[in-house]
Amino acid sequence: MSYLTGAAPAVTAGTARRSGLGVPGLAHPLLAPDEWARIARPGAPVDWAVLDIADGPGTRPDPHCLRAASRLRAGGVRVLGRLDTAWGERSFGALISEAHRYLDWYRVDGFLLARCPADRADLIAVRRVVTTLRVLREDAHVVLGHGTHPCPGYAEIGDQLITYSGPWSDYRWSQAAEWSADHPPERFCHLVHGVPRGHLEEALRVARWQGAATLWFTDRSDGGGQTDPWAGLPGYWDEIVSLVGTGVSE
């Protein structure tokens, strides 16, 4: 299977790369209270979870979302606000205004720049947004949601890059960009939907071979682009929690 281009990232002898889960945006806590409670349980290997109230922070503080965010932070999970860049079409002012609301209302730990452009032509604009976010919160954790391998310059901007977002049918044959081997796995995230339970360990091996340490695999489908596959937990949630970070054999 074509797991990567070039050699696999080096792993120190006697150690396993730690993987963690990145939760790209569950349904509202009123609609999915059990899901929010489960990702906040002590010991769940969740690196970060995205708080998306209404395609962003919404127009007023939501007490249900504030409680959900507080529980996650208490468990050591980063809470990220979702800023939709619309592939570079959103204005700088609109994005920073939403960032202010996320910080003021929910005290988020950082941001996911969803639908982030990947071309060199947009690099300066994205850098401006990220630099301003770090002024608003110095230690903000910024994830760039390209969904594909971007121009290498983006690795100098974000803390993490989402270099794959899509279906398992494509992911299992995907390849990592050669330049990504110059960075540690902790810099990359993969979000994959439609992963059958029987292929879960294979999916974890693909991610590790391609050098991505933050993952989200689900058996939920996007319904041909009509439904949100990230709105709920995968049916094999307990299984993936037990597998992630255990160093599935490569």
Short mmCIF file of N, CA and C in Angstrom, two decimals, residues 28-208:
data_model
loop_
_atom_site.label_atom_id
_atom_site.label_comp_id
_atom_site.label_asym_id
_atom_site.label_seq_id
_atom_site.Cartn_x
_atom_site.Cartn_y
_atom_site.Cartn_z
N HIS A 28 -23.56 20.23 18.92
CA HIS A 28 -23.76 21.07 20.10
C HIS A 28 -23.95 20.19 21.34
N PRO A 29 -23.40 20.62 22.49
CA PRO A 29 -23.51 19.82 23.71
C PRO A 29 -24.95 19.44 24.11
N LEU A 30 -25.94 20.24 23.73
CA LEU A 30 -27.32 19.85 24.01
C LEU A 30 -27.75 18.66 23.17
N LEU A 31 -27.18 18.55 21.97
CA LEU A 31 -27.53 17.45 21.07
C LEU A 31 -26.66 16.23 21.28
N ALA A 32 -25.46 16.43 21.82
CA ALA A 32 -24.53 15.31 22.00
C ALA A 32 -23.87 15.38 23.37
N PRO A 33 -24.67 15.38 24.45
CA PRO A 33 -24.07 15.53 25.78
C PRO A 33 -23.16 14.37 26.17
N ASP A 34 -23.53 13.14 25.78
CA ASP A 34 -22.70 11.98 26.13
C ASP A 34 -21.36 12.04 25.41
N GLU A 35 -21.37 12.48 24.14
CA GLU A 35 -20.13 12.56 23.38
C GLU A 35 -19.15 13.54 24.01
N TRP A 36 -19.65 14.71 24.41
CA TRP A 36 -18.78 15.69 25.05
C TRP A 36 -18.25 15.18 26.38
N ALA A 37 -19.10 14.46 27.13
CA ALA A 37 -18.66 13.92 28.41
C ALA A 37 -17.57 12.86 28.22
N ARG A 38 -17.70 12.05 27.17
CA ARG A 38 -16.74 10.96 26.97
C ARG A 38 -15.37 11.47 26.55
N ILE A 39 -15.31 12.51 25.72
CA ILE A 39 -13.99 13.01 25.33
C ILE A 39 -13.31 13.76 26.47
N ALA A 40 -14.08 14.14 27.49
CA ALA A 40 -13.52 14.86 28.64
C ALA A 40 -13.11 13.92 29.77
N ARG A 41 -13.38 12.61 29.63
CA ARG A 41 -13.04 11.68 30.71
C ARG A 41 -11.53 11.60 30.91
N PRO A 42 -11.09 11.54 32.16
CA PRO A 42 -9.65 11.42 32.44
C PRO A 42 -9.06 10.20 31.73
N GLY A 43 -7.92 10.40 31.13
CA GLY A 43 -7.25 9.30 30.46
C GLY A 43 -7.56 9.17 28.99
N ALA A 44 -8.60 9.85 28.50
CA ALA A 44 -8.88 9.81 27.06
C ALA A 44 -7.75 10.52 26.32
N PRO A 45 -7.16 9.90 25.30
CA PRO A 45 -5.97 10.47 24.63
C PRO A 45 -6.33 11.57 23.63
N VAL A 46 -6.99 12.62 24.13
CA VAL A 46 -7.45 13.71 23.26
C VAL A 46 -6.47 14.87 23.35
N ASP A 47 -5.88 15.24 22.22
CA ASP A 47 -4.95 16.38 22.17
C ASP A 47 -5.70 17.70 22.19
N TRP A 48 -6.75 17.78 21.37
CA TRP A 48 -7.56 19.00 21.31
C TRP A 48 -8.95 18.67 20.79
N ALA A 49 -9.87 19.58 21.08
CA ALA A 49 -11.25 19.45 20.59
C ALA A 49 -11.71 20.82 20.12
N VAL A 50 -12.40 20.82 18.99
CA VAL A 50 -12.86 22.08 18.38
C VAL A 50 -14.25 22.42 18.89
N LEU A 51 -14.41 23.66 19.31
CA LEU A 51 -15.70 24.17 19.75
C LEU A 51 -16.29 25.01 18.62
N ASP A 52 -17.36 24.52 18.03
CA ASP A 52 -18.00 25.20 16.90
C ASP A 52 -19.47 25.40 17.24
N ILE A 53 -19.84 26.61 17.63
CA ILE A 53 -21.19 26.87 18.10
C ILE A 53 -22.16 27.03 16.95
N ALA A 54 -21.83 27.88 16.00
CA ALA A 54 -22.70 28.13 14.84
C ALA A 54 -21.82 28.56 13.68
N ASP A 55 -21.05 27.62 13.15
CA ASP A 55 -20.02 27.95 12.14
C ASP A 55 -19.10 29.04 12.65
N GLY A 56 -18.77 28.95 13.92
CA GLY A 56 -17.95 29.94 14.58
C GLY A 56 -18.42 30.11 16.02
N PRO A 57 -18.16 31.27 16.64
CA PRO A 57 -18.51 31.47 18.05
C PRO A 57 -19.97 31.84 18.30
N GLY A 58 -20.74 32.08 17.23
CA GLY A 58 -22.11 32.51 17.43
C GLY A 58 -22.20 34.00 17.74
N THR A 59 -23.41 34.44 18.07
CA THR A 59 -23.65 35.87 18.30
C THR A 59 -23.76 36.24 19.77
N ARG A 60 -23.82 35.24 20.64
CA ARG A 60 -23.89 35.49 22.08
C ARG A 60 -23.31 34.30 22.82
N PRO A 61 -22.85 34.48 24.05
CA PRO A 61 -22.28 33.37 24.81
C PRO A 61 -23.31 32.26 25.02
N ASP A 62 -22.86 31.02 24.90
CA ASP A 62 -23.72 29.86 25.09
C ASP A 62 -23.26 29.13 26.35
N PRO A 63 -24.08 29.11 27.42
CA PRO A 63 -23.64 28.49 28.68
C PRO A 63 -23.36 27.00 28.56
N HIS A 64 -24.06 26.30 27.68
CA HIS A 64 -23.82 24.86 27.50
C HIS A 64 -22.43 24.62 26.92
N CYS A 65 -22.05 25.45 25.95
CA CYS A 65 -20.72 25.31 25.35
C CYS A 65 -19.63 25.73 26.33
N LEU A 66 -19.90 26.73 27.14
CA LEU A 66 -18.92 27.14 28.13
C LEU A 66 -18.66 26.03 29.14
N ARG A 67 -19.72 25.34 29.59
CA ARG A 67 -19.55 24.22 30.52
C ARG A 67 -18.76 23.09 29.87
N ALA A 68 -19.08 22.78 28.61
CA ALA A 68 -18.37 21.71 27.92
C ALA A 68 -16.88 22.05 27.78
N ALA A 69 -16.59 23.30 27.43
CA ALA A 69 -15.21 23.72 27.28
C ALA A 69 -14.47 23.68 28.61
N SER A 70 -15.14 24.07 29.67
CA SER A 70 -14.51 24.07 31.00
C SER A 70 -14.16 22.66 31.44
N ARG A 71 -15.05 21.70 31.17
CA ARG A 71 -14.77 20.31 31.53
C ARG A 71 -13.56 19.78 30.77
N LEU A 72 -13.47 20.11 29.50
CA LEU A 72 -12.33 19.65 28.71
C LEU A 72 -11.03 20.23 29.25
N ARG A 73 -11.02 21.53 29.49
CA ARG A 73 -9.80 22.16 29.99
C ARG A 73 -9.40 21.59 31.34
N ALA A 74 -10.38 21.28 32.17
CA ALA A 74 -10.08 20.70 33.48
C ALA A 74 -9.42 19.33 33.34
N GLY A 75 -9.72 18.64 32.22
CA GLY A 75 -9.11 17.35 31.97
C GLY A 75 -7.82 17.42 31.17
N GLY A 76 -7.33 18.64 30.93
CA GLY A 76 -6.07 18.80 30.23
C GLY A 76 -6.18 18.79 28.72
N VAL A 77 -7.39 18.96 28.18
CA VAL A 77 -7.60 18.96 26.74
C VAL A 77 -7.66 20.39 26.23
N ARG A 78 -6.89 20.71 25.20
CA ARG A 78 -6.98 22.03 24.59
C ARG A 78 -8.33 22.21 23.91
N VAL A 79 -8.92 23.37 24.07
CA VAL A 79 -10.16 23.72 23.38
C VAL A 79 -9.83 24.75 22.31
N LEU A 80 -10.19 24.44 21.06
CA LEU A 80 -9.89 25.33 19.95
C LEU A 80 -11.16 25.94 19.39
N GLY A 81 -11.12 27.21 19.09
CA GLY A 81 -12.22 27.87 18.40
C GLY A 81 -12.08 27.67 16.90
N ARG A 82 -13.20 27.47 16.22
CA ARG A 82 -13.17 27.24 14.76
C ARG A 82 -13.35 28.56 14.02
N LEU A 83 -12.34 28.91 13.23
CA LEU A 83 -12.40 30.09 12.38
C LEU A 83 -12.41 29.61 10.93
N ASP A 84 -13.48 29.85 10.22
CA ASP A 84 -13.61 29.38 8.84
C ASP A 84 -13.01 30.41 7.89
N THR A 85 -11.88 30.08 7.29
CA THR A 85 -11.24 31.02 6.36
C THR A 85 -11.87 30.98 4.97
N ALA A 86 -12.72 29.95 4.71
CA ALA A 86 -13.39 29.81 3.40
C ALA A 86 -12.36 29.84 2.27
N TRP A 87 -11.26 29.09 2.47
CA TRP A 87 -10.21 28.99 1.46
C TRP A 87 -9.61 30.36 1.10
N GLY A 88 -9.59 31.25 2.12
CA GLY A 88 -8.98 32.56 1.92
C GLY A 88 -9.95 33.66 1.55
N GLU A 89 -11.25 33.34 1.48
CA GLU A 89 -12.24 34.34 1.06
C GLU A 89 -12.73 35.21 2.21
N ARG A 90 -12.62 34.71 3.46
CA ARG A 90 -13.06 35.53 4.61
C ARG A 90 -12.08 36.66 4.86
N SER A 91 -12.60 37.80 5.31
CA SER A 91 -11.73 38.95 5.56
C SER A 91 -10.96 38.77 6.87
N PHE A 92 -9.83 39.45 6.93
CA PHE A 92 -9.01 39.46 8.14
C PHE A 92 -9.83 39.96 9.33
N GLY A 93 -10.57 41.03 9.14
CA GLY A 93 -11.35 41.62 10.24
C GLY A 93 -12.40 40.66 10.78
N ALA A 94 -13.08 39.92 9.88
CA ALA A 94 -14.11 38.99 10.33
C ALA A 94 -13.50 37.86 11.16
N LEU A 95 -12.35 37.36 10.74
CA LEU A 95 -11.71 36.26 11.47
C LEU A 95 -11.24 36.72 12.85
N ILE A 96 -10.65 37.89 12.93
CA ILE A 96 -10.13 38.38 14.21
C ILE A 96 -11.29 38.74 15.15
N SER A 97 -12.39 39.25 14.60
CA SER A 97 -13.56 39.53 15.42
C SER A 97 -14.09 38.25 16.07
N GLU A 98 -14.15 37.18 15.28
CA GLU A 98 -14.60 35.90 15.84
C GLU A 98 -13.62 35.37 16.87
N ALA A 99 -12.34 35.55 16.64
CA ALA A 99 -11.33 35.10 17.59
C ALA A 99 -11.50 35.81 18.94
N HIS A 100 -11.78 37.13 18.90
CA HIS A 100 -12.02 37.88 20.13
C HIS A 100 -13.20 37.29 20.90
N ARG A 101 -14.28 36.96 20.17
CA ARG A 101 -15.45 36.40 20.85
C ARG A 101 -15.14 35.05 21.48
N TYR A 102 -14.42 34.20 20.77
CA TYR A 102 -14.03 32.90 21.33
C TYR A 102 -13.22 33.08 22.63
N LEU A 103 -12.30 34.01 22.61
CA LEU A 103 -11.46 34.24 23.78
C LEU A 103 -12.25 34.85 24.93
N ASP A 104 -13.08 35.83 24.61
CA ASP A 104 -13.84 36.52 25.66
C ASP A 104 -14.89 35.61 26.29
N TRP A 105 -15.58 34.80 25.47
CA TRP A 105 -16.70 34.01 25.97
C TRP A 105 -16.31 32.63 26.45
N TYR A 106 -15.31 32.00 25.80
CA TYR A 106 -15.02 30.60 26.10
C TYR A 106 -13.58 30.34 26.52
N ARG A 107 -12.75 31.41 26.53
CA ARG A 107 -11.36 31.29 26.98
C ARG A 107 -10.65 30.13 26.27
N VAL A 108 -10.79 30.08 24.97
CA VAL A 108 -10.20 28.98 24.20
C VAL A 108 -8.67 29.00 24.29
N ASP A 109 -8.09 27.84 24.04
CA ASP A 109 -6.63 27.68 24.11
C ASP A 109 -5.96 27.88 22.77
N GLY A 110 -6.75 28.05 21.73
CA GLY A 110 -6.18 28.23 20.40
C GLY A 110 -7.27 28.17 19.35
N PHE A 111 -6.87 27.93 18.11
CA PHE A 111 -7.83 28.03 17.00
C PHE A 111 -7.54 27.00 15.92
N LEU A 112 -8.61 26.52 15.30
CA LEU A 112 -8.52 25.77 14.05
C LEU A 112 -8.91 26.71 12.93
N LEU A 113 -8.00 26.92 11.99
CA LEU A 113 -8.33 27.69 10.79
C LEU A 113 -8.88 26.70 9.76
N ALA A 114 -10.21 26.55 9.78
CA ALA A 114 -10.87 25.58 8.91
C ALA A 114 -10.85 26.07 7.47
N ARG A 115 -10.83 25.11 6.53
CA ARG A 115 -10.79 25.41 5.10
C ARG A 115 -9.69 26.43 4.80
N CYS A 116 -8.51 26.13 5.35
CA CYS A 116 -7.37 27.02 5.19
C CYS A 116 -6.75 26.83 3.81
N PRO A 117 -6.44 27.90 3.10
CA PRO A 117 -5.81 27.76 1.78
C PRO A 117 -4.45 27.09 1.91
N ALA A 118 -4.01 26.49 0.82
CA ALA A 118 -2.75 25.74 0.84
C ALA A 118 -1.72 26.26 -0.15
N ASP A 119 -2.10 27.25 -0.96
CA ASP A 119 -1.20 27.74 -2.00
C ASP A 119 -0.21 28.76 -1.46
N ARG A 120 0.91 28.88 -2.14
CA ARG A 120 1.93 29.86 -1.77
C ARG A 120 1.38 31.29 -1.84
N ALA A 121 0.45 31.54 -2.75
CA ALA A 121 -0.08 32.89 -2.93
C ALA A 121 -0.81 33.40 -1.69
N ASP A 122 -1.35 32.49 -0.86
CA ASP A 122 -2.11 32.89 0.33
C ASP A 122 -1.27 32.88 1.60
N LEU A 123 0.00 32.55 1.48
CA LEU A 123 0.85 32.38 2.65
C LEU A 123 0.94 33.65 3.50
N ILE A 124 1.10 34.79 2.86
CA ILE A 124 1.25 36.05 3.60
C ILE A 124 -0.03 36.37 4.37
N ALA A 125 -1.18 36.18 3.75
CA ALA A 125 -2.45 36.49 4.41
C ALA A 125 -2.68 35.58 5.62
N VAL A 126 -2.37 34.28 5.46
CA VAL A 126 -2.56 33.36 6.59
C VAL A 126 -1.57 33.68 7.70
N ARG A 127 -0.35 34.02 7.33
CA ARG A 127 0.64 34.39 8.35
C ARG A 127 0.16 35.61 9.14
N ARG A 128 -0.46 36.56 8.48
CA ARG A 128 -0.95 37.76 9.17
C ARG A 128 -2.02 37.39 10.19
N VAL A 129 -2.93 36.50 9.80
CA VAL A 129 -3.98 36.07 10.73
C VAL A 129 -3.37 35.36 11.93
N VAL A 130 -2.47 34.41 11.69
CA VAL A 130 -1.89 33.63 12.78
C VAL A 130 -1.06 34.51 13.71
N THR A 131 -0.29 35.43 13.14
CA THR A 131 0.50 36.34 13.96
C THR A 131 -0.39 37.16 14.88
N THR A 132 -1.52 37.61 14.37
CA THR A 132 -2.46 38.39 15.19
C THR A 132 -3.10 37.53 16.27
N LEU A 133 -3.42 36.29 15.94
CA LEU A 133 -3.98 35.38 16.94
C LEU A 133 -3.00 35.18 18.10
N ARG A 134 -1.72 35.14 17.79
CA ARG A 134 -0.73 34.95 18.85
C ARG A 134 -0.52 36.22 19.67
N VAL A 135 -0.88 37.37 19.11
CA VAL A 135 -0.89 38.60 19.90
C VAL A 135 -2.07 38.58 20.88
N LEU A 136 -3.21 38.10 20.40
CA LEU A 136 -4.39 38.02 21.26
C LEU A 136 -4.20 37.04 22.40
N ARG A 137 -3.55 35.90 22.08
CA ARG A 137 -3.22 34.90 23.10
C ARG A 137 -1.84 34.35 22.75
N GLU A 138 -0.88 34.72 23.56
CA GLU A 138 0.52 34.44 23.23
C GLU A 138 0.79 32.95 23.01
N ASP A 139 0.18 32.10 23.82
CA ASP A 139 0.44 30.67 23.73
C ASP A 139 -0.63 29.93 22.94
N ALA A 140 -1.34 30.62 22.06
CA ALA A 140 -2.41 29.99 21.28
C ALA A 140 -1.87 28.82 20.46
N HIS A 141 -2.60 27.71 20.51
CA HIS A 141 -2.26 26.54 19.69
C HIS A 141 -3.05 26.68 18.40
N VAL A 142 -2.35 26.79 17.28
CA VAL A 142 -3.00 27.07 15.99
C VAL A 142 -2.85 25.86 15.07
N VAL A 143 -4.00 25.35 14.62
CA VAL A 143 -4.04 24.23 13.68
C VAL A 143 -4.55 24.75 12.34
N LEU A 144 -3.79 24.50 11.29
CA LEU A 144 -4.18 24.94 9.95
C LEU A 144 -4.90 23.79 9.24
N GLY A 145 -6.18 24.00 8.93
CA GLY A 145 -7.01 22.94 8.38
C GLY A 145 -7.01 22.91 6.87
N HIS A 146 -5.88 22.59 6.27
CA HIS A 146 -5.80 22.52 4.81
C HIS A 146 -6.59 21.33 4.26
N GLY A 147 -6.44 20.18 4.91
CA GLY A 147 -7.06 18.96 4.40
C GLY A 147 -6.23 18.27 3.34
N THR A 148 -5.09 18.86 2.98
CA THR A 148 -4.16 18.31 2.00
C THR A 148 -2.78 18.86 2.33
N HIS A 149 -1.74 18.33 1.68
CA HIS A 149 -0.41 18.87 1.94
C HIS A 149 -0.29 20.24 1.27
N PRO A 150 -0.02 21.27 2.07
CA PRO A 150 0.09 22.62 1.51
C PRO A 150 1.50 22.92 1.03
N CYS A 151 1.69 24.12 0.57
CA CYS A 151 3.03 24.64 0.32
C CYS A 151 3.85 24.51 1.60
N PRO A 152 5.11 24.06 1.52
CA PRO A 152 5.91 23.81 2.73
C PRO A 152 6.01 25.01 3.67
N GLY A 153 5.86 26.24 3.15
CA GLY A 153 5.99 27.41 4.00
C GLY A 153 4.97 27.48 5.12
N TYR A 154 3.84 26.80 4.98
CA TYR A 154 2.83 26.82 6.04
C TYR A 154 3.31 26.13 7.31
N ALA A 155 4.28 25.24 7.18
CA ALA A 155 4.82 24.57 8.37
C ALA A 155 5.53 25.55 9.29
N GLU A 156 5.91 26.72 8.77
CA GLU A 156 6.56 27.74 9.59
C GLU A 156 5.54 28.61 10.33
N ILE A 157 4.26 28.42 10.03
CA ILE A 157 3.22 29.30 10.59
C ILE A 157 2.42 28.62 11.70
N GLY A 158 1.88 27.42 11.40
CA GLY A 158 0.99 26.76 12.34
C GLY A 158 1.73 25.81 13.26
N ASP A 159 1.13 25.54 14.43
CA ASP A 159 1.67 24.53 15.33
C ASP A 159 1.44 23.13 14.74
N GLN A 160 0.29 22.95 14.10
CA GLN A 160 -0.03 21.69 13.44
C GLN A 160 -0.72 21.98 12.12
N LEU A 161 -0.55 21.05 11.18
CA LEU A 161 -1.19 21.15 9.87
C LEU A 161 -2.04 19.91 9.64
N ILE A 162 -3.30 20.10 9.25
CA ILE A 162 -4.13 18.97 8.84
C ILE A 162 -3.81 18.70 7.37
N THR A 163 -3.09 17.63 7.12
CA THR A 163 -2.63 17.35 5.76
C THR A 163 -3.47 16.28 5.07
N TYR A 164 -4.47 15.75 5.77
CA TYR A 164 -5.46 14.89 5.10
C TYR A 164 -6.79 15.04 5.82
N SER A 165 -7.84 15.25 5.05
CA SER A 165 -9.21 15.24 5.56
C SER A 165 -10.09 14.69 4.46
N GLY A 166 -10.67 13.52 4.70
CA GLY A 166 -11.47 12.90 3.65
C GLY A 166 -11.79 11.45 3.96
N PRO A 167 -12.22 10.70 2.94
CA PRO A 167 -12.69 9.33 3.15
C PRO A 167 -11.56 8.30 3.21
N TRP A 168 -11.84 7.21 3.87
CA TRP A 168 -10.92 6.10 3.98
C TRP A 168 -10.56 5.52 2.61
N SER A 169 -11.51 5.51 1.70
CA SER A 169 -11.28 4.93 0.38
C SER A 169 -10.11 5.61 -0.34
N ASP A 170 -9.89 6.89 -0.08
CA ASP A 170 -8.73 7.60 -0.64
C ASP A 170 -7.52 7.53 0.29
N TYR A 171 -7.79 7.58 1.58
CA TYR A 171 -6.69 7.66 2.56
C TYR A 171 -5.79 6.44 2.51
N ARG A 172 -6.36 5.28 2.33
CA ARG A 172 -5.56 4.05 2.39
C ARG A 172 -4.53 3.99 1.26
N TRP A 173 -4.72 4.78 0.20
CA TRP A 173 -3.76 4.81 -0.91
C TRP A 173 -3.02 6.14 -0.97
N SER A 174 -3.17 6.97 0.04
CA SER A 174 -2.58 8.31 0.00
C SER A 174 -1.08 8.26 0.25
N GLN A 175 -0.43 9.37 -0.04
CA GLN A 175 1.01 9.52 0.15
C GLN A 175 1.30 10.83 0.87
N ALA A 176 2.35 10.82 1.66
CA ALA A 176 2.80 12.04 2.33
C ALA A 176 3.74 12.80 1.41
N ALA A 177 3.68 14.13 1.46
CA ALA A 177 4.63 14.95 0.71
C ALA A 177 6.04 14.74 1.26
N GLU A 178 7.01 14.72 0.37
CA GLU A 178 8.39 14.44 0.80
C GLU A 178 8.88 15.44 1.84
N TRP A 179 8.49 16.71 1.71
CA TRP A 179 9.00 17.72 2.65
C TRP A 179 8.52 17.48 4.08
N SER A 180 7.41 16.77 4.25
CA SER A 180 6.87 16.57 5.60
C SER A 180 7.79 15.71 6.46
N ALA A 181 8.66 14.90 5.83
CA ALA A 181 9.59 14.05 6.59
C ALA A 181 10.62 14.87 7.35
N ASP A 182 10.72 16.16 7.04
CA ASP A 182 11.67 17.04 7.73
C ASP A 182 11.11 17.55 9.05
N HIS A 183 9.87 17.18 9.39
CA HIS A 183 9.22 17.67 10.60
C HIS A 183 8.74 16.49 11.44
N PRO A 184 8.65 16.66 12.76
CA PRO A 184 8.21 15.56 13.63
C PRO A 184 6.72 15.28 13.44
N PRO A 185 6.27 14.05 13.77
CA PRO A 185 4.87 13.68 13.61
C PRO A 185 3.90 14.59 14.36
N GLU A 186 4.35 15.19 15.45
CA GLU A 186 3.47 16.05 16.25
C GLU A 186 3.00 17.28 15.48
N ARG A 187 3.58 17.55 14.32
CA ARG A 187 3.19 18.72 13.53
C ARG A 187 2.01 18.43 12.60
N PHE A 188 1.61 17.16 12.46
CA PHE A 188 0.63 16.81 11.44
C PHE A 188 -0.59 16.08 12.00
N CYS A 189 -1.74 16.35 11.38
CA CYS A 189 -3.02 15.74 11.78
C CYS A 189 -3.68 15.12 10.55
N HIS A 190 -4.37 14.01 10.75
CA HIS A 190 -5.17 13.38 9.71
C HIS A 190 -6.59 13.15 10.22
N LEU A 191 -7.58 13.54 9.43
CA LEU A 191 -9.00 13.34 9.77
C LEU A 191 -9.60 12.45 8.68
N VAL A 192 -10.08 11.27 9.06
CA VAL A 192 -10.53 10.29 8.08
C VAL A 192 -11.90 9.76 8.47
N HIS A 193 -12.85 9.83 7.54
CA HIS A 193 -14.18 9.27 7.82
C HIS A 193 -14.42 8.03 6.97
N GLY A 194 -15.41 7.25 7.39
CA GLY A 194 -15.75 6.03 6.67
C GLY A 194 -14.74 4.90 6.87
N VAL A 195 -14.03 4.91 8.01
CA VAL A 195 -13.06 3.84 8.28
C VAL A 195 -13.79 2.65 8.91
N PRO A 196 -13.86 1.51 8.24
CA PRO A 196 -14.53 0.35 8.83
C PRO A 196 -13.79 -0.14 10.08
N ARG A 197 -14.52 -0.71 11.02
CA ARG A 197 -13.90 -1.21 12.24
C ARG A 197 -12.74 -2.18 11.92
N GLY A 198 -12.95 -3.03 10.94
CA GLY A 198 -11.93 -4.02 10.61
C GLY A 198 -10.66 -3.44 10.02
N HIS A 199 -10.68 -2.16 9.63
CA HIS A 199 -9.50 -1.52 9.05
C HIS A 199 -8.90 -0.46 9.98
N LEU A 200 -9.35 -0.42 11.22
CA LEU A 200 -8.89 0.62 12.14
C LEU A 200 -7.39 0.53 12.40
N GLU A 201 -6.89 -0.65 12.66
CA GLU A 201 -5.45 -0.78 12.91
C GLU A 201 -4.65 -0.44 11.66
N GLU A 202 -5.16 -0.80 10.49
CA GLU A 202 -4.48 -0.44 9.25
C GLU A 202 -4.42 1.08 9.10
N ALA A 203 -5.52 1.76 9.43
CA ALA A 203 -5.55 3.22 9.33
C ALA A 203 -4.53 3.85 10.27
N LEU A 204 -4.39 3.30 11.46
CA LEU A 204 -3.39 3.81 12.39
C LEU A 204 -1.98 3.61 11.85
N ARG A 205 -1.74 2.49 11.19
CA ARG A 205 -0.42 2.26 10.60
C ARG A 205 -0.14 3.25 9.47
N VAL A 206 -1.16 3.54 8.65
CA VAL A 206 -0.98 4.52 7.58
C VAL A 206 -0.55 5.87 8.18
N ALA A 207 -1.25 6.29 9.23
CA ALA A 207 -0.93 7.58 9.85
C ALA A 207 0.49 7.59 10.39
N ARG A 208 0.88 6.51 11.02
CA ARG A 208 2.22 6.48 11.61
C ARG A 208 3.30 6.41 10.55
#
